[in-house]
Coordinates of C-alpha atoms (C1' of nucleotides) and ligand atoms in Angstrom, one line a residue:
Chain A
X30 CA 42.2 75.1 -29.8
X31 CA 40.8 78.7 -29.6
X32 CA 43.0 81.4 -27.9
X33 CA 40.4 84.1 -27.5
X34 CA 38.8 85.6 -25.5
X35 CA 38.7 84.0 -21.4
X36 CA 40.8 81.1 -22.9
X37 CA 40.0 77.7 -23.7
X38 CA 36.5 78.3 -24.7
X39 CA 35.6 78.3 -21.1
X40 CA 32.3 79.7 -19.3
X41 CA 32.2 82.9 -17.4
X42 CA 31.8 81.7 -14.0
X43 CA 28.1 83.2 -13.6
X44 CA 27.2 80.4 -16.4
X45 CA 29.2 78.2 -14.8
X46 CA 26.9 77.8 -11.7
X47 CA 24.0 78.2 -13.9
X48 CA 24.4 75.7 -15.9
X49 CA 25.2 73.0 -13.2
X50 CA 22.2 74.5 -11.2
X51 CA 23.7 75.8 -8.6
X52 CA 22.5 79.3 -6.9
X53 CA 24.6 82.1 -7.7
X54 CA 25.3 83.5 -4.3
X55 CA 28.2 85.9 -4.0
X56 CA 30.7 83.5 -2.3
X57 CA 30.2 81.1 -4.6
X58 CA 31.1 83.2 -7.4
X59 CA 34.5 84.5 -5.4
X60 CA 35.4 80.8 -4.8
X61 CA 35.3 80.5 -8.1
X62 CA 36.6 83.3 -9.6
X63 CA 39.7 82.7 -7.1
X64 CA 40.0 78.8 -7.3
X65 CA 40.3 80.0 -11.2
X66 CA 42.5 82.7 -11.2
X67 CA 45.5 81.0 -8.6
X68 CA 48.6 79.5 -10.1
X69 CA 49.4 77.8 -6.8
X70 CA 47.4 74.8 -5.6
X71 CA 45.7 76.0 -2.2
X72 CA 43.7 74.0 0.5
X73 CA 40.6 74.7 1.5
X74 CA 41.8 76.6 4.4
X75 CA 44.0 78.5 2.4
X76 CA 41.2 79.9 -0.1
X77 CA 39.2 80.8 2.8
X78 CA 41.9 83.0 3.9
X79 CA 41.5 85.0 0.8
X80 CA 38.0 85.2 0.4
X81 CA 37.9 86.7 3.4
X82 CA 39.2 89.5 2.2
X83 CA 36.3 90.1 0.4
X84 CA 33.7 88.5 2.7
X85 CA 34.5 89.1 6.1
X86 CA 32.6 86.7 8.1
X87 CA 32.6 83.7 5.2
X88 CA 32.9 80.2 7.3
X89 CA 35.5 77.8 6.5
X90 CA 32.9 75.2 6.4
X91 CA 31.1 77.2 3.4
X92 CA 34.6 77.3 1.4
X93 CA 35.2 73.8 2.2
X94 CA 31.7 72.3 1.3
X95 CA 31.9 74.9 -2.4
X96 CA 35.3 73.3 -3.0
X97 CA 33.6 69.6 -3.0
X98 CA 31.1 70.4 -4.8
X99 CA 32.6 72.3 -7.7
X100 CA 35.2 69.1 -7.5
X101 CA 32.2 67.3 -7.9
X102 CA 31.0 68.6 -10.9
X103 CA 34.8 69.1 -12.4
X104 CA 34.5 72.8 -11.8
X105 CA 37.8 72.0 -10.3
X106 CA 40.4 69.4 -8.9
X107 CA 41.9 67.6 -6.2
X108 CA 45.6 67.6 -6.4
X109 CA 48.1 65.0 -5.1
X110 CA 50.2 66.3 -2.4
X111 CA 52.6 64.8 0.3
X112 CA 51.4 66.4 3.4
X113 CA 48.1 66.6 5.7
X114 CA 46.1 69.1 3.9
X115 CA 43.7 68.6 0.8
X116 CA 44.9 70.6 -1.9
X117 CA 42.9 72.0 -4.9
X118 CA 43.7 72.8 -8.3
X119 CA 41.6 75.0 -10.8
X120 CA 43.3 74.8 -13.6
X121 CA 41.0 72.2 -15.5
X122 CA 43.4 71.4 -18.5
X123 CA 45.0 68.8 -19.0
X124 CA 48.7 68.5 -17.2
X125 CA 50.9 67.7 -15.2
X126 CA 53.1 68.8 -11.6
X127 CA 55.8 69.6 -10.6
X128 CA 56.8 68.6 -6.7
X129 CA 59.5 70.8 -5.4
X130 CA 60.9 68.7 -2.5
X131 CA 62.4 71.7 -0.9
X132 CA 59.6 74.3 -0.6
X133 CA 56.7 72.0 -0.9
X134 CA 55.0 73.9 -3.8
X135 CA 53.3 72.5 -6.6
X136 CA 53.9 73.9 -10.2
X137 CA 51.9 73.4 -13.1
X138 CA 54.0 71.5 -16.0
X139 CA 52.0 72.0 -19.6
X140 CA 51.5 68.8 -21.5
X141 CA 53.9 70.0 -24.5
X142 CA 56.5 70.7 -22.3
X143 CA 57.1 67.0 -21.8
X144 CA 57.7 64.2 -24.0
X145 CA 54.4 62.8 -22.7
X146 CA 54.3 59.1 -23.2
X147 CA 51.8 58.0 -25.5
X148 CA 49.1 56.4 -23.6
X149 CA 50.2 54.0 -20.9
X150 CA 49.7 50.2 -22.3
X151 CA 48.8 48.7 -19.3
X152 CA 50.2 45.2 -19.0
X153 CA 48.0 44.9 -15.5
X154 CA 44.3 43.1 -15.5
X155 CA 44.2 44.6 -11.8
X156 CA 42.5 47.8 -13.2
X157 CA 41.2 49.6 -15.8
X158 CA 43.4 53.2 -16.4
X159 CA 41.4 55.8 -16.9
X160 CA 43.5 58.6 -17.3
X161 CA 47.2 59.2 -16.1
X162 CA 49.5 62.6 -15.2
X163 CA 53.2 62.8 -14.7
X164 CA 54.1 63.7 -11.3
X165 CA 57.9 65.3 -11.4
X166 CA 59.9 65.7 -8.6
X167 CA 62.7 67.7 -8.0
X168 CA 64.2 71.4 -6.7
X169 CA 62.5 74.7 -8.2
X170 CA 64.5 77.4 -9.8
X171 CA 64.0 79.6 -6.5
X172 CA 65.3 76.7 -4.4
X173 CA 68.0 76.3 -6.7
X174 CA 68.8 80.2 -6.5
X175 CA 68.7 80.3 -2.4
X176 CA 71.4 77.2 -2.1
X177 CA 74.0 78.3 -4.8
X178 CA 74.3 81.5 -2.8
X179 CA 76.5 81.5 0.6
Chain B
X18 CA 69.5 42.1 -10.3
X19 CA 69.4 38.7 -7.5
X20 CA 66.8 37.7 -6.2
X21 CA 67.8 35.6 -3.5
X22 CA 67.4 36.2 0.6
X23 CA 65.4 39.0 0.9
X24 CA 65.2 41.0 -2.5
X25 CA 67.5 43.3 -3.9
X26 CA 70.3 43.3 -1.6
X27 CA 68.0 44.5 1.2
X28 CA 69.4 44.7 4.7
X29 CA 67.8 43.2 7.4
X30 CA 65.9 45.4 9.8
X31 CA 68.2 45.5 12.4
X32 CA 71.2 45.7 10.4
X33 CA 69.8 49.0 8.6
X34 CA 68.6 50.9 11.9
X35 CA 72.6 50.4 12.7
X36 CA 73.7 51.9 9.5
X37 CA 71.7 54.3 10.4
X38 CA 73.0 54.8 13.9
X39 CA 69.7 54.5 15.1
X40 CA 69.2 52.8 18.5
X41 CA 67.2 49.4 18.2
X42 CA 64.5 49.4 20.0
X43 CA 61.8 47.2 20.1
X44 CA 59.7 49.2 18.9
X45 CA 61.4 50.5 16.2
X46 CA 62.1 46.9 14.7
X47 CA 57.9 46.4 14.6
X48 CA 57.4 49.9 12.9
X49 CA 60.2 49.0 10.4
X50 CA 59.2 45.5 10.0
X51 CA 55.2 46.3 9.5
X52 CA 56.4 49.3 6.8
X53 CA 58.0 46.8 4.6
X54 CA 55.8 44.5 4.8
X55 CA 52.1 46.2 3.6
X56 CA 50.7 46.0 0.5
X57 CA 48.7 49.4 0.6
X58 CA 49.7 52.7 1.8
X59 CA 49.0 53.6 5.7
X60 CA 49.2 56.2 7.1
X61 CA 50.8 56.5 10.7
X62 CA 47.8 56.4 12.6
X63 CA 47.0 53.0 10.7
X64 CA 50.2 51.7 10.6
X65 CA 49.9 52.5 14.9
X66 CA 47.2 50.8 15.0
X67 CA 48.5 47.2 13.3
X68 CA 51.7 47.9 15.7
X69 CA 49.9 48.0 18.8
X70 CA 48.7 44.6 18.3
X71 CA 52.3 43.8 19.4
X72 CA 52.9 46.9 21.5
X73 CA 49.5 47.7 23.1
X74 CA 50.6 51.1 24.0
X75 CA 52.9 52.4 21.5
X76 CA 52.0 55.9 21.3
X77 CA 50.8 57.4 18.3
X78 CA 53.7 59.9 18.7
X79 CA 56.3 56.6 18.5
X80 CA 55.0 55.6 15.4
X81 CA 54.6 59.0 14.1
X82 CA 57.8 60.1 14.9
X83 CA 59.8 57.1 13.3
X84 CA 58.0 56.9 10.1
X85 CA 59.1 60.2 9.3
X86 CA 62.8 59.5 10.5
X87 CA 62.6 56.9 8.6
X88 CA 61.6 58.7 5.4
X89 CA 63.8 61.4 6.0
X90 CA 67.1 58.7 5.8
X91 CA 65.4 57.2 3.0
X92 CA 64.4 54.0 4.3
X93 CA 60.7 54.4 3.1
X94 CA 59.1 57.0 1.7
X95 CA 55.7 59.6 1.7
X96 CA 53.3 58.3 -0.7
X97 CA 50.8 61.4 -3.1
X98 CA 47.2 61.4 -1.7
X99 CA 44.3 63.3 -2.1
X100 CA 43.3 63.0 1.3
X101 CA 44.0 64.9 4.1
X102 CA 46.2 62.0 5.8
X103 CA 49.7 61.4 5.2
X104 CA 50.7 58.3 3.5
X105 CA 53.3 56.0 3.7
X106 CA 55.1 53.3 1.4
X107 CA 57.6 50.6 2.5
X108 CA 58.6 49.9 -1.2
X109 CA 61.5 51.4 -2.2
X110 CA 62.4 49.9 -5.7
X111 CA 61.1 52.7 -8.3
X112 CA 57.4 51.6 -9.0
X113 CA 54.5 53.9 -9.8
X114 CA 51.0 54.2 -8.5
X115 CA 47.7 53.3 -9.3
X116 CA 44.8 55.7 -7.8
X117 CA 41.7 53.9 -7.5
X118 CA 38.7 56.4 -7.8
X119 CA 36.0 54.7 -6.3
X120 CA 37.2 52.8 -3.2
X121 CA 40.5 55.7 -3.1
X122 CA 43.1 53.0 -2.6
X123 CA 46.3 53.4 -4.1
X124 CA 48.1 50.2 -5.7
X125 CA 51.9 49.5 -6.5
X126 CA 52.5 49.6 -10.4
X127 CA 55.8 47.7 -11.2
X128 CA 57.6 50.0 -13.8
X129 CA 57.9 46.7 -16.2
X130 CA 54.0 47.1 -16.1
X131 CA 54.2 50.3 -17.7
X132 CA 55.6 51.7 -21.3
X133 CA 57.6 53.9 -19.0
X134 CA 58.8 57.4 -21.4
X135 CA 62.6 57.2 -21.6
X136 CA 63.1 59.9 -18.9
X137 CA 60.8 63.8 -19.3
X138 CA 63.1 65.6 -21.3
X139 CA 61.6 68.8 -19.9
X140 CA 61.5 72.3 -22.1
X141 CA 61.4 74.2 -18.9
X142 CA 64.1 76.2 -17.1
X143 CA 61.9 77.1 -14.0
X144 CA 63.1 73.4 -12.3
X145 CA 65.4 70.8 -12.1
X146 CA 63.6 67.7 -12.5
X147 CA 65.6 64.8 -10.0
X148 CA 62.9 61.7 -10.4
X149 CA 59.4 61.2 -11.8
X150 CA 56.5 58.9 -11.4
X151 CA 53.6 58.2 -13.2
X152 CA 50.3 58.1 -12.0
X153 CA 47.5 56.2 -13.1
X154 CA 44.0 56.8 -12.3
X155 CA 40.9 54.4 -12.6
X156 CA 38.7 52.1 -11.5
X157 CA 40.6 48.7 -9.7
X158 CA 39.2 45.2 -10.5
X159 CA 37.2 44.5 -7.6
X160 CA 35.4 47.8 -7.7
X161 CA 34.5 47.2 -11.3
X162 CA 32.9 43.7 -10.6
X163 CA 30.9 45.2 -7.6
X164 CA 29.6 47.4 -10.0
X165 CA 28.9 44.9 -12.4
X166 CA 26.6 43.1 -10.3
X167 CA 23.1 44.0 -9.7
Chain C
dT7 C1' 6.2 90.3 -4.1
dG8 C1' 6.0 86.2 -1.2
dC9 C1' 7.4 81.5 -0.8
dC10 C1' 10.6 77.8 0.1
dA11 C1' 14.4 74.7 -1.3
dG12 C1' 18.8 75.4 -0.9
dA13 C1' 22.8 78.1 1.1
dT14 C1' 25.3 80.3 4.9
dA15 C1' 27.4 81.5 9.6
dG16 C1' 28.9 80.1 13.6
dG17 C1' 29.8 77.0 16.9
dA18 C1' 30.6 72.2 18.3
dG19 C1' 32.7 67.9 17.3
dT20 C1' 36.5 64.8 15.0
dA21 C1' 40.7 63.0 13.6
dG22 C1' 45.4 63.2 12.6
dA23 C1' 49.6 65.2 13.7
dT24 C1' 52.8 67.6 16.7
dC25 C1' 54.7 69.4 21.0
dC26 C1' 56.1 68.7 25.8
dT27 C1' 58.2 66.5 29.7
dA28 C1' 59.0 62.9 33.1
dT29 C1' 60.6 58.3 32.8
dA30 C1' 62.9 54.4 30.7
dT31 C1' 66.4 52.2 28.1
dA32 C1' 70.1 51.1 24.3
dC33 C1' 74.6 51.9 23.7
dT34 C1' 79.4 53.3 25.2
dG35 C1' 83.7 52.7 27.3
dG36 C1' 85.6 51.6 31.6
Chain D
dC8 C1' 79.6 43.2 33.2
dC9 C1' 78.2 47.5 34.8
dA10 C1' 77.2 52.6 35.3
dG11 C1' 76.6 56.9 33.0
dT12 C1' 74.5 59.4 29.4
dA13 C1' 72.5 60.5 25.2
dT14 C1' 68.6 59.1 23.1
dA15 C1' 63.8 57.1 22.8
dT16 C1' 59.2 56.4 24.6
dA17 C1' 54.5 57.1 26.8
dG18 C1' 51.0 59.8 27.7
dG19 C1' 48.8 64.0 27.9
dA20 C1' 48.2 68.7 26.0
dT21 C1' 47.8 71.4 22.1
dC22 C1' 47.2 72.5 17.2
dT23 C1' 45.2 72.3 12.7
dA24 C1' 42.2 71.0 9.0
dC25 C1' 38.1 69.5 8.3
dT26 C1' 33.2 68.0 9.1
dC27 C1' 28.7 68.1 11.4
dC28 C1' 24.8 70.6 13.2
dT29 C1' 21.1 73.9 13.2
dA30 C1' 19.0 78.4 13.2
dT31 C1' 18.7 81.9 10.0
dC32 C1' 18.9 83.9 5.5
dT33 C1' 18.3 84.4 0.4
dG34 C1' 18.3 83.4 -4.8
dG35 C1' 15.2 81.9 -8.0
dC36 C1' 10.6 81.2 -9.2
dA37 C1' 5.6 81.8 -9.8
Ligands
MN214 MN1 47.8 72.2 -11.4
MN215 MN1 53.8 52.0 -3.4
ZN216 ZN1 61.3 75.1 -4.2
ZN217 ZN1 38.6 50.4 -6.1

DNA sequence: TGCCAGATAGGAGTAGATCCTATATACTGG
DNA sequence: CCAGTATATAGGATCTACTCCTATCTGGCA
């Protein structure tokens, strides 16, 4: 809808934690403000590697249990992947991924960039769909770029 | 297309390790035969364990080791997860997947099921899309009637 | 400013996957 | 049908991500 200012009428992450009351301790708020800023879709372990730039000493175990929580409380996502590690997402819009089955990564594909099907009619009576993503497959334009060449 | 035998023009166990020019082993066969047979989505340490009901001491490795062969020729396949296990489907007609979000298991969706979009005519140049899949989330019938119940 | 529920650090414990190597065995071709 | 060899397996060691535990610390509150 709105374009402005931090984007789609989202909080600042300081009322974010507020307002699911949860203490605002510095670690939180650099989880946050990095599961928020990253294009890529990082595991727990991953994010803790770059906190740590910040915070030295902060435990894995600390990154991990924020991360549930926040997912929790839809502060942020799991995201399917294909291999051993949890991945999460922070991008909280709607949309869908893109799996690169050469490098692994995980791109972000916006919702009007596909013909998006209306809403799935579900001829099944085993479940009742909720919601639904497209999940693409195929070779990024990097990929692409490094096999052309000799 | 048929449906006669054994499905769509399936080969038998045997006769596909040999196409594959993989040795057949005992072993193998039982890995291959207990892939194509499950309903859900195990992951190699599972799947070892329903094998070494046959093969009490199959190693973990064994099992391990051939599923991903066995992926990697195309004769099953990695299945999306949000967990940190890897996860494994023996059906390989095109189907998509239904993600359970209570009890996390993941069930087959026939693509007939589905009003499946014609194919994602993408507006994006940063990848070449090969295959997609859909992927529906919700709540599966028997969680919903546990939850009915007082 | 002091209290305390809730949060963190750090270390121990798990589980799944992967690596390593000696032994076993499926295929080959004689 | 048999022996030689390339390949496969078992079992143990190692690795990695995650989870559990507990003493200590601290943000929010009165
Ligand atoms: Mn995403
Ligand atoms: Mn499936
Ligand atoms: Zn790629
Ligand atoms: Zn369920």
């Amino acid at each position: 809808m709105e374009q402005g200012s931090k984007g789609q009428g989202k909080k600042e992450p300081l009322e974010l934690l507020r307002s699911h009351n949860l203490r605002v301790t510095p670690q939180r708020l650099e989880i946050l403000k990095q599961i928020q800023r990253t294009e890529d879709h990082p595991s727990a372990t991953e994010l803790h590697r770059r906190v740590r730039r910040k915070f030295p000493n902060i435990s894995l175990d600390t990154v991990a249990r924020t991360l549930e929580q926040f997912a929790k409380i839809g502060i942020c996502r799991w995201v399917e992947g294909y291999d051993d590690v949890r991945r999460y997402d922070g991008m909280m819009e709607r949309h869908h991924h893109f799996h690169c089955i050469r490098c692994k990564r995980i791109l972000d594909v916006r919702p009007e960039a596909l013909e998006e099907p209306p809403l799935p009619s579900l001829r099944d009576e085993r479940f009742k769909v909720i919601d639904f993503r497209i999940l693409l497959e195929g070779i990024c334009k990097k990929c692409m770029e490094r096999e052309q060449d000799p």
